[in-house]
Coordinates of C-alpha atoms (C1' of nucleotides) in Angstrom, one line a residue:
Chain V
M1 CA -98.7 87.6 -40.6
R2 CA -100.6 90.8 -40.2
E3 CA -103.3 91.6 -42.7
R4 CA -105.7 94.4 -43.6
D5 CA -105.3 97.5 -41.5
A6 CA -108.4 99.5 -40.9
A7 CA -107.7 102.1 -43.5
K8 CA -106.2 100.7 -46.7
P9 CA -106.0 97.0 -47.5
R10 CA -103.2 97.7 -49.9
R11 CA -100.6 95.1 -50.6
D12 CA -103.1 92.6 -49.3
Q13 CA -102.4 90.1 -52.1
I14 CA -101.1 91.4 -55.3
P15 CA -102.2 89.7 -58.5
E16 CA -99.4 87.7 -60.2
I17 CA -100.3 89.3 -63.5
V18 CA -99.5 92.7 -62.0
I19 CA -96.1 91.5 -60.8
N20 CA -95.4 90.2 -64.2
R21 CA -95.9 93.6 -65.7
L22 CA -93.6 95.5 -63.4
P23 CA -90.4 94.4 -65.0
I24 CA -91.7 95.8 -68.3
Y25 CA -92.5 99.1 -66.7
A26 CA -89.0 99.1 -65.1
R27 CA -87.3 98.4 -68.4
T28 CA -89.2 101.1 -70.2
L29 CA -88.5 103.6 -67.4
A30 CA -84.8 102.7 -67.7
Y31 CA -84.9 103.6 -71.4
L32 CA -86.7 106.9 -70.6
E33 CA -84.0 107.7 -68.0
E34 CA -81.3 107.1 -70.6
E35 CA -83.2 109.4 -72.9
H36 CA -83.0 112.0 -70.1
V37 CA -86.8 112.1 -69.7
E38 CA -87.5 113.3 -66.2
V39 CA -91.3 113.0 -66.0
V40 CA -93.7 110.7 -67.7
S41 CA -97.5 110.4 -67.5
S42 CA -99.4 107.1 -67.5
L43 CA -100.7 108.2 -70.9
E44 CA -97.2 108.5 -72.4
L45 CA -95.9 105.4 -70.7
G46 CA -99.0 103.5 -71.9
A47 CA -98.5 104.7 -75.5
R48 CA -94.9 103.4 -75.4
L49 CA -96.0 100.0 -74.0
R50 CA -99.2 99.7 -75.8
V51 CA -101.2 99.4 -72.6
T52 CA -103.9 101.6 -71.2
P53 CA -103.0 104.4 -68.9
A54 CA -105.6 103.1 -66.4
Q55 CA -103.9 99.8 -66.2
I56 CA -100.5 101.4 -65.4
R57 CA -102.1 103.6 -62.7
K58 CA -104.0 100.7 -61.2
D59 CA -101.0 98.4 -61.2
L60 CA -98.9 101.0 -59.5
S61 CA -101.6 101.8 -57.0
Y62 CA -101.2 98.3 -55.5
F63 CA -97.8 99.4 -54.1
G64 CA -98.2 103.1 -53.3
E65 CA -98.8 106.6 -54.7
F66 CA -95.8 107.4 -56.8
G67 CA -97.2 110.1 -59.1
K68 CA -98.1 113.8 -58.9
Q69 CA -101.5 114.9 -60.0
G70 CA -101.4 117.2 -63.0
T71 CA -97.8 116.1 -63.7
G72 CA -97.2 112.4 -63.9
Y73 CA -94.4 110.3 -62.5
N74 CA -90.8 111.2 -61.9
V75 CA -89.0 108.6 -64.0
K76 CA -85.9 108.2 -61.8
Y77 CA -88.0 107.9 -58.6
L78 CA -90.6 105.5 -60.0
L79 CA -87.9 103.3 -61.5
G80 CA -86.2 103.2 -58.1
E81 CA -89.4 102.3 -56.4
I82 CA -90.3 99.5 -58.8
R83 CA -86.8 98.1 -58.7
Q84 CA -87.1 98.0 -54.9
I85 CA -90.5 96.3 -55.1
L86 CA -89.1 93.6 -57.4
G87 CA -86.0 93.2 -55.3
L88 CA -83.7 94.4 -58.1
D89 CA -81.7 96.7 -55.8
R90 CA -79.2 93.9 -55.1
E91 CA -77.3 91.2 -57.0
W92 CA -78.8 87.8 -57.3
R93 CA -76.5 84.8 -57.5
M94 CA -77.7 81.9 -59.5
A95 CA -76.8 78.3 -60.3
L96 CA -76.8 76.9 -63.8
V97 CA -77.7 73.2 -64.2
G98 CA -76.8 71.7 -67.6
V99 CA -73.8 72.9 -69.6
G100 CA -74.7 71.6 -73.0
H101 CA -75.0 74.0 -76.0
L102 CA -77.8 75.9 -74.4
G103 CA -76.1 76.1 -71.0
R104 CA -73.0 77.4 -72.5
A105 CA -74.9 80.1 -74.5
I106 CA -76.5 81.1 -71.2
L107 CA -73.1 81.4 -69.5
A108 CA -71.9 83.6 -72.4
Y109 CA -75.1 85.7 -72.3
R110 CA -74.5 89.3 -71.2
G111 CA -78.1 90.2 -70.5
F112 CA -78.2 88.5 -67.1
I113 CA -75.2 90.1 -65.4
D114 CA -76.1 93.5 -66.9
Q115 CA -79.3 93.3 -64.9
G116 CA -77.8 92.0 -61.7
F117 CA -78.2 88.3 -62.2
R118 CA -74.9 86.5 -61.8
V119 CA -74.3 82.8 -62.5
V120 CA -71.8 81.8 -59.8
A121 CA -71.9 78.0 -60.2
A122 CA -72.5 75.6 -63.0
F123 CA -73.3 71.9 -62.8
D124 CA -73.6 68.9 -65.2
N125 CA -73.8 65.1 -64.8
D126 CA -71.6 64.4 -67.8
T127 CA -68.1 63.5 -66.7
A128 CA -66.8 64.8 -69.9
R129 CA -67.9 68.3 -68.9
I130 CA -67.2 68.2 -65.2
G131 CA -64.1 70.0 -64.3
S132 CA -64.0 72.1 -67.4
H133 CA -64.1 75.9 -67.2
I134 CA -66.5 78.0 -69.2
Q135 CA -66.6 81.8 -69.0
G136 CA -64.4 81.6 -65.9
I137 CA -66.8 79.2 -64.1
S138 CA -65.8 75.7 -63.3
V139 CA -68.3 73.0 -64.1
R140 CA -69.1 70.8 -61.1
D141 CA -70.8 67.4 -60.6
V142 CA -74.5 67.8 -59.9
A143 CA -73.8 65.7 -56.8
E144 CA -72.2 68.8 -55.3
L145 CA -75.4 70.9 -55.7
P146 CA -76.5 70.7 -52.1
Q147 CA -73.1 71.8 -50.6
V148 CA -72.5 74.6 -53.2
I149 CA -76.0 76.0 -53.0
A150 CA -76.0 76.1 -49.3
R151 CA -72.5 77.6 -49.1
E152 CA -73.2 80.2 -51.7
G153 CA -76.7 81.0 -50.4
I154 CA -78.2 80.5 -53.9
Q155 CA -81.9 81.0 -54.3
I156 CA -82.3 80.9 -58.1
A157 CA -81.4 78.2 -60.5
I158 CA -81.4 78.0 -64.3
L159 CA -82.4 74.6 -65.7
A160 CA -80.9 73.9 -69.1
V161 CA -80.9 70.1 -69.2
P162 CA -82.7 67.8 -71.6
A163 CA -86.4 67.5 -71.1
S164 CA -86.0 63.9 -69.8
E165 CA -83.9 65.0 -66.9
A166 CA -85.6 68.3 -66.0
Q167 CA -88.0 67.0 -63.4
A168 CA -85.3 65.0 -61.6
Q169 CA -82.9 68.0 -61.5
A170 CA -85.8 70.3 -60.4
D171 CA -86.5 67.9 -57.5
T172 CA -82.9 68.1 -56.4
L173 CA -82.9 71.9 -56.6
V174 CA -86.0 72.1 -54.5
K175 CA -84.5 69.8 -52.0
C176 CA -81.5 72.1 -51.8
G177 CA -83.7 75.0 -50.9
V178 CA -83.8 76.8 -54.3
K179 CA -86.9 79.0 -54.4
A180 CA -87.0 80.0 -58.1
I181 CA -86.3 78.1 -61.2
L182 CA -85.9 79.5 -64.7
N183 CA -86.7 76.5 -66.8
Y184 CA -85.4 76.2 -70.4
A185 CA -86.5 72.5 -70.8
P186 CA -89.7 72.0 -72.7
V187 CA -91.6 70.3 -69.8
N188 CA -94.0 71.3 -67.1
L189 CA -92.2 71.1 -63.8
H190 CA -93.9 69.9 -60.7
V191 CA -92.7 71.9 -57.6
P192 CA -94.1 72.8 -54.3
P193 CA -96.2 76.0 -54.3
E194 CA -93.6 78.1 -52.5
V195 CA -91.2 77.5 -55.4
K196 CA -91.6 79.8 -58.4
V197 CA -91.0 78.5 -61.9
R198 CA -90.9 80.4 -65.2
H199 CA -90.5 78.9 -68.6
V200 CA -88.4 80.1 -71.5
D201 CA -89.8 78.4 -74.5
P202 CA -89.3 80.0 -77.9
V203 CA -90.9 77.0 -79.7
V204 CA -94.2 77.4 -77.8
A205 CA -94.2 81.1 -78.7
L206 CA -93.7 80.2 -82.3
Q207 CA -96.4 77.6 -82.2
A208 CA -98.9 80.0 -80.9
M209 CA -98.1 82.4 -83.7
T210 CA -98.4 79.9 -86.5
Y211 CA -102.1 79.5 -85.5
H212 CA -102.7 83.0 -86.9
L213 CA -100.4 82.5 -89.9
K214 CA -101.9 79.3 -91.2
S215 CA -105.2 81.0 -92.1
L216 CA -103.4 83.8 -93.8
P217 CA -102.9 83.9 -97.6
R218 CA -99.4 82.9 -98.2
E219 CA -97.5 86.2 -98.7
V220 CA -95.7 86.0 -101.9
G221 CA -94.9 89.3 -103.4
L222 CA -94.4 92.8 -102.2
E223 CA -97.1 94.3 -104.3
A224 CA -96.4 98.0 -103.7
G225 CA -93.3 99.3 -101.9
S226 CA -95.2 102.1 -100.2
G227 CA -92.6 103.1 -97.8
Chain B
M1 CA -112.9 78.6 -96.0
R2 CA -116.5 78.0 -94.8
E3 CA -117.6 79.5 -91.6
R4 CA -120.4 79.4 -89.1
D5 CA -123.0 76.8 -89.9
A6 CA -126.5 77.4 -88.8
A7 CA -126.3 75.4 -85.6
K8 CA -123.0 76.2 -83.9
P9 CA -121.2 79.5 -83.9
R10 CA -118.0 77.7 -83.0
R11 CA -114.7 79.1 -84.1
D12 CA -116.3 82.5 -83.9
Q13 CA -113.4 84.2 -82.3
I14 CA -111.1 82.1 -80.1
P15 CA -109.5 83.8 -77.1
E16 CA -105.8 84.3 -77.5
I17 CA -105.2 82.8 -74.1
V18 CA -106.7 79.5 -75.4
I19 CA -104.4 79.6 -78.4
N20 CA -101.4 80.0 -76.2
R21 CA -102.3 76.9 -74.2
L22 CA -102.6 74.6 -77.2
P23 CA -98.9 74.2 -77.7
I24 CA -98.5 73.1 -74.1
Y25 CA -101.3 70.5 -74.7
A26 CA -99.6 69.4 -77.9
R27 CA -96.2 69.0 -76.2
T28 CA -97.7 66.9 -73.4
L29 CA -99.6 64.7 -75.8
A30 CA -96.4 64.1 -77.7
Y31 CA -94.7 62.9 -74.5
L32 CA -97.7 60.7 -73.8
E33 CA -97.5 59.3 -77.3
E34 CA -93.8 58.5 -76.7
E35 CA -94.8 56.7 -73.5
H36 CA -97.3 54.6 -75.6
V37 CA -100.3 56.0 -73.8
E38 CA -103.2 55.6 -76.1
V39 CA -106.0 57.4 -74.3
V40 CA -106.0 60.2 -71.8
S41 CA -108.8 61.9 -69.8
S42 CA -109.0 65.6 -69.2
L43 CA -108.4 64.7 -65.5
E44 CA -105.1 62.9 -66.2
L45 CA -103.9 65.5 -68.7
G46 CA -104.8 68.2 -66.2
A47 CA -102.9 66.6 -63.4
R48 CA -99.8 66.4 -65.6
L49 CA -100.1 70.0 -66.6
R50 CA -101.4 71.4 -63.3
V51 CA -104.5 72.8 -64.9
T52 CA -108.2 71.9 -64.2
P53 CA -109.8 69.3 -66.3
A54 CA -112.6 71.7 -67.0
Q55 CA -110.2 74.1 -68.6
I56 CA -108.9 71.5 -70.9
R57 CA -112.3 70.4 -72.0
K58 CA -113.5 74.0 -72.5
D59 CA -110.4 74.9 -74.5
L60 CA -110.7 72.0 -76.8
S61 CA -114.5 72.6 -77.2
Y62 CA -113.7 75.8 -79.1
F63 CA -112.4 73.7 -81.9
G64 CA -114.5 70.6 -82.0
E65 CA -115.4 67.4 -80.1
F66 CA -112.3 65.3 -79.9
G67 CA -113.1 63.1 -76.9
K68 CA -115.3 60.1 -76.2
Q69 CA -117.6 60.2 -73.2
G70 CA -116.7 57.7 -70.5
T71 CA -113.3 57.2 -72.1
G72 CA -111.3 60.3 -72.7
Y73 CA -109.2 61.5 -75.6
N74 CA -107.2 59.3 -78.1
V75 CA -103.7 60.7 -77.7
K76 CA -102.6 60.3 -81.2
Y77 CA -105.8 61.7 -82.7
L78 CA -106.0 64.7 -80.4
L79 CA -102.4 65.5 -81.0
G80 CA -102.9 65.4 -84.7
E81 CA -105.9 67.7 -84.4
I82 CA -104.1 70.2 -82.3
R83 CA -101.1 70.2 -84.6
Q84 CA -103.4 70.9 -87.5
I85 CA -105.2 73.7 -85.6
L86 CA -101.9 75.3 -84.8
G87 CA -100.6 74.8 -88.3
L88 CA -97.8 72.5 -87.2
D89 CA -98.5 70.0 -89.9
R90 CA -95.9 71.6 -92.2
E91 CA -92.5 73.1 -92.0
W92 CA -92.1 76.8 -91.3
R93 CA -89.2 78.7 -92.9
M94 CA -87.8 81.5 -90.8
A95 CA -85.3 84.4 -91.2
L96 CA -82.9 85.3 -88.5
V97 CA -81.9 88.9 -88.1
G98 CA -78.8 89.5 -86.0
V99 CA -75.9 87.1 -85.8
G100 CA -74.2 88.1 -82.7
H101 CA -73.7 85.8 -79.7
L102 CA -77.3 85.3 -79.3
G103 CA -78.1 84.8 -83.0
R104 CA -75.4 82.2 -83.3
A105 CA -76.7 80.3 -80.4
I106 CA -80.1 80.4 -82.0
L107 CA -78.7 79.0 -85.2
A108 CA -77.1 76.2 -83.3
Y109 CA -80.2 75.4 -81.3
R110 CA -81.8 72.1 -82.2
G111 CA -85.2 72.7 -80.6
F112 CA -86.5 74.8 -83.6
I113 CA -85.8 72.3 -86.4
D114 CA -87.0 69.4 -84.3
Q115 CA -90.4 71.1 -84.1
G116 CA -90.5 72.0 -87.8
F117 CA -89.1 75.6 -87.6
R118 CA -86.2 76.0 -90.0
V119 CA -84.0 79.0 -90.2
V120 CA -83.3 79.4 -93.9
A121 CA -81.7 82.8 -94.0
A122 CA -79.6 84.9 -91.6
F123 CA -78.9 88.6 -91.8
D124 CA -76.7 91.2 -90.1
N125 CA -75.6 94.8 -90.7
D126 CA -72.1 94.2 -89.5
T127 CA -69.8 93.9 -92.5
A128 CA -67.4 91.8 -90.4
R129 CA -70.2 89.1 -90.2
I130 CA -71.7 89.4 -93.6
G131 CA -70.5 86.7 -95.9
S132 CA -69.6 84.3 -93.2
H133 CA -71.2 80.9 -92.8
I134 CA -72.7 79.7 -89.6
Q135 CA -74.3 76.3 -89.2
G136 CA -74.3 76.0 -93.0
I137 CA -76.2 79.2 -93.4
S138 CA -74.6 82.2 -95.1
V139 CA -75.0 85.6 -93.4
R140 CA -76.4 88.3 -95.7
D141 CA -76.6 92.0 -95.5
V142 CA -79.9 93.2 -94.0
A143 CA -80.3 95.2 -97.2
E144 CA -81.1 91.9 -99.0
L145 CA -84.0 91.2 -96.6
P146 CA -86.8 92.2 -99.0
Q147 CA -85.6 90.1 -101.9
V148 CA -84.7 87.0 -99.8
I149 CA -87.9 87.1 -97.8
A150 CA -90.0 87.4 -101.0
R151 CA -88.1 84.7 -102.8
E152 CA -88.2 82.3 -100.0
G153 CA -91.8 83.1 -99.0
I154 CA -90.8 83.6 -95.4
Q155 CA -93.5 84.6 -92.9
I156 CA -91.7 84.3 -89.6
A157 CA -88.6 86.2 -88.4
I158 CA -86.4 85.9 -85.3
L159 CA -85.1 89.2 -84.1
A160 CA -81.8 88.9 -82.2
V161 CA -80.3 92.4 -82.6
P162 CA -79.4 94.9 -79.9
A163 CA -82.4 96.7 -78.2
S164 CA -81.4 99.9 -79.9
E165 CA -81.8 98.4 -83.4
A166 CA -84.8 96.2 -82.8
Q167 CA -87.6 98.6 -83.8
A168 CA -85.9 99.6 -87.0
Q169 CA -85.3 96.0 -88.0
A170 CA -88.9 95.1 -87.1
D171 CA -90.1 97.9 -89.3
T172 CA -88.1 96.5 -92.2
L173 CA -89.4 93.0 -91.5
V174 CA -93.0 94.2 -91.5
K175 CA -92.5 96.1 -94.7
C176 CA -91.1 92.9 -96.3
G177 CA -94.4 91.1 -95.4
V178 CA -93.3 89.1 -92.4
K179 CA -96.3 88.3 -90.3
A180 CA -94.8 86.9 -87.1
I181 CA -91.7 88.0 -85.1
L182 CA -90.1 86.2 -82.3
N183 CA -88.3 89.0 -80.5
Y184 CA -85.3 88.4 -78.3
A185 CA -84.5 92.1 -77.9
P186 CA -85.6 93.6 -74.6
V187 CA -87.9 96.2 -76.1
N188 CA -91.6 96.5 -76.8
L189 CA -92.0 96.4 -80.6
H190 CA -94.6 98.5 -82.3
V191 CA -96.1 96.6 -85.3
P192 CA -99.4 96.7 -87.1
P193 CA -102.2 94.6 -85.6
E194 CA -102.0 91.9 -88.2
V195 CA -98.4 91.1 -87.3
K196 CA -97.9 88.8 -84.3
V197 CA -95.1 89.4 -81.9
R198 CA -93.9 87.2 -79.0
H199 CA -91.1 88.0 -76.7
V200 CA -88.4 85.8 -75.3
D201 CA -87.0 87.5 -72.3
P202 CA -85.5 85.4 -69.5
V203 CA -84.5 88.5 -67.6
V204 CA -88.1 89.7 -67.3
A205 CA -89.0 86.2 -66.1
L206 CA -86.3 86.3 -63.4
Q207 CA -87.3 89.8 -62.3
A208 CA -90.9 88.7 -61.7
M209 CA -89.6 85.8 -59.5
T210 CA -87.3 87.9 -57.4
Y211 CA -90.4 89.8 -56.2
H212 CA -91.4 86.7 -54.3
L213 CA -87.9 85.9 -53.1
K214 CA -87.1 89.3 -51.6
S215 CA -89.7 88.8 -48.8
L216 CA -88.4 85.3 -48.1
P217 CA -86.0 84.7 -45.3
R218 CA -82.7 84.2 -46.9
E219 CA -82.2 80.4 -47.1
V220 CA -78.9 79.6 -45.6
G221 CA -78.7 76.1 -44.3
L222 CA -80.4 72.9 -45.1
E223 CA -81.8 72.5 -41.6
A224 CA -83.1 68.9 -42.0
G225 CA -82.2 66.8 -45.0
S226 CA -85.7 65.2 -45.1
G227 CA -85.1 63.3 -48.3
Chain S
dT1 C1' -120.3 54.0 -64.4
dT2 C1' -117.2 57.1 -66.4
dC3 C1' -116.0 61.0 -68.7
dT4 C1' -117.1 64.5 -72.3
dG5 C1' -119.1 69.0 -73.8
dT6 C1' -121.3 73.0 -72.3
dG7 C1' -124.7 76.4 -70.4
dA8 C1' -124.6 79.0 -66.1
dA9 C1' -122.3 80.9 -62.1
dA10 C1' -118.4 82.6 -60.1
dG11 C1' -114.2 84.8 -60.0
dG12 C1' -110.6 88.1 -61.7
dG13 C1' -108.8 91.7 -64.4
dT14 C1' -109.5 95.8 -67.1
dT15 C1' -111.5 100.0 -68.2
dC16 C1' -114.4 103.8 -67.0
dA17 C1' -115.2 107.9 -65.0
dC18 C1' -114.6 111.2 -61.6
dA19 C1' -113.1 113.3 -57.1
dG20 C1' -109.3 115.6 -55.7
dC21 C1' -104.6 117.3 -55.8
dT22 C1' -101.0 120.3 -58.2
Chain I
dA1 C1' -106.2 122.6 -67.0
dG2 C1' -103.8 118.3 -66.4
dC3 C1' -103.1 114.0 -64.4
dT4 C1' -103.3 110.7 -60.5
dG5 C1' -105.6 107.3 -57.6
dT6 C1' -109.6 104.5 -57.2
dG7 C1' -114.4 102.7 -56.5
dA8 C1' -117.7 100.8 -59.7
dA9 C1' -119.0 98.8 -64.0
dC10 C1' -117.9 96.0 -67.4
dC11 C1' -115.9 92.2 -69.6
dC12 C1' -113.3 88.1 -70.0
dT13 C1' -111.8 83.7 -68.1
dT14 C1' -112.3 79.9 -65.1
dT15 C1' -114.9 76.7 -62.7
dC16 C1' -119.1 74.4 -61.6
dA17 C1' -122.3 71.1 -62.3
dC18 C1' -125.0 68.3 -65.0
dA19 C1' -127.2 66.2 -69.3
dG20 C1' -126.0 62.9 -72.3
dA21 C1' -123.1 59.5 -74.8
dA22 C1' -120.2 55.3 -74.5

DNA sequence: TTCTGTGAAAGGGTTCACAGCT
DNA sequence: AGCTGTGAACCCTTTCACAGAA
């Protein structure tokens, strides 16, 4: 566990908030690449993302020096570097727990596999669902979680079970060695510190927005179609 | 709409980050209510949410004094207050734009209506979909957005269109007077400052987690089933 | 005694501003 | 001239710690 060389204490401990922005940078760089843009400055990238150029430069400086003074960043190169930093230069195999409406929608979702996240096993505790096949994946009993996760070397799980079952299933996943959980259940999971959890909760997002709407005058008409 | 009494400049301008935590508090209080817990201290609530008691007290203090010293917070009362602050004491009517796989899953999702968010109109620009009925809602041409949004007094829209179309549809929504957009498309939307946008992006969440996984030793076995 | 509400202190994150490279 | 990389300043958020109410 070596730390802080004499010269540069870079990569010492990178703020989580910086990590969370990298995927956004990567996504935008990928679009720029599609648009055949070869070089982008922090100013241009910032304008596209609505963040300050300084923030982009500072964020990237945690990981290295990827730009050219007077020029900017080579899109293809920077994208490759960020993808490597995030560990996106490989395919990740995931387990899905919970195959209700939501779980089935997740299995059908193209966005995951397009970005290198493949659901390779699905689990449920409802005997009516166990044994069925969805999107080419067979639904197994959650009792088989330990064996399958170990055999497949799965490190990421998607939780799509009812709120009341989420913590228990998360406990099982942690015990099986899963190190990252994408949680669709509307509850705060308790996991050991080395296990990462992210929530997907559209309702919470809506509820934070209505705070701002409630004080607004109720929009009724479109007073002037100035467009 | 009275503001700032002589004594306390409270409610001056509340940090967005505080607003974003309120829905989590509300959700947890709702669970406590279901469990017939009548009073909760900031310490207990904090333990449940994995946040410090001080943060909870400070957050709530932006809006008023809801607790009793020596006792804590009355669950039912505090929940009611937070719901009122967030504007959750009413039903919100929403428009859905984009009725592909994702849009259909959203229409089928129970979580929205359970929390008072009702999709009352759905739109698409694909003639093959227009006119069809999904979950009892008829799919209309996006060209009808202005009329329907004005007639129904809709302030919130859900965007579930391909990334390439998201900005254009967002522009239309803004022009129609929509003040909040829940964006499922993997792009950064540009909207005027009075319009609120939240992103739902499970892939970005996964990509931030893989950063931490990539440095981990690849979990292979379950060396000791200590459970 | 217990626990809230809150100024003050501490801690982090963002932005500034500029040296230095192209 | 143009733009990066980065200390320093600034600002925002969290935590501390305690007066005061129940």
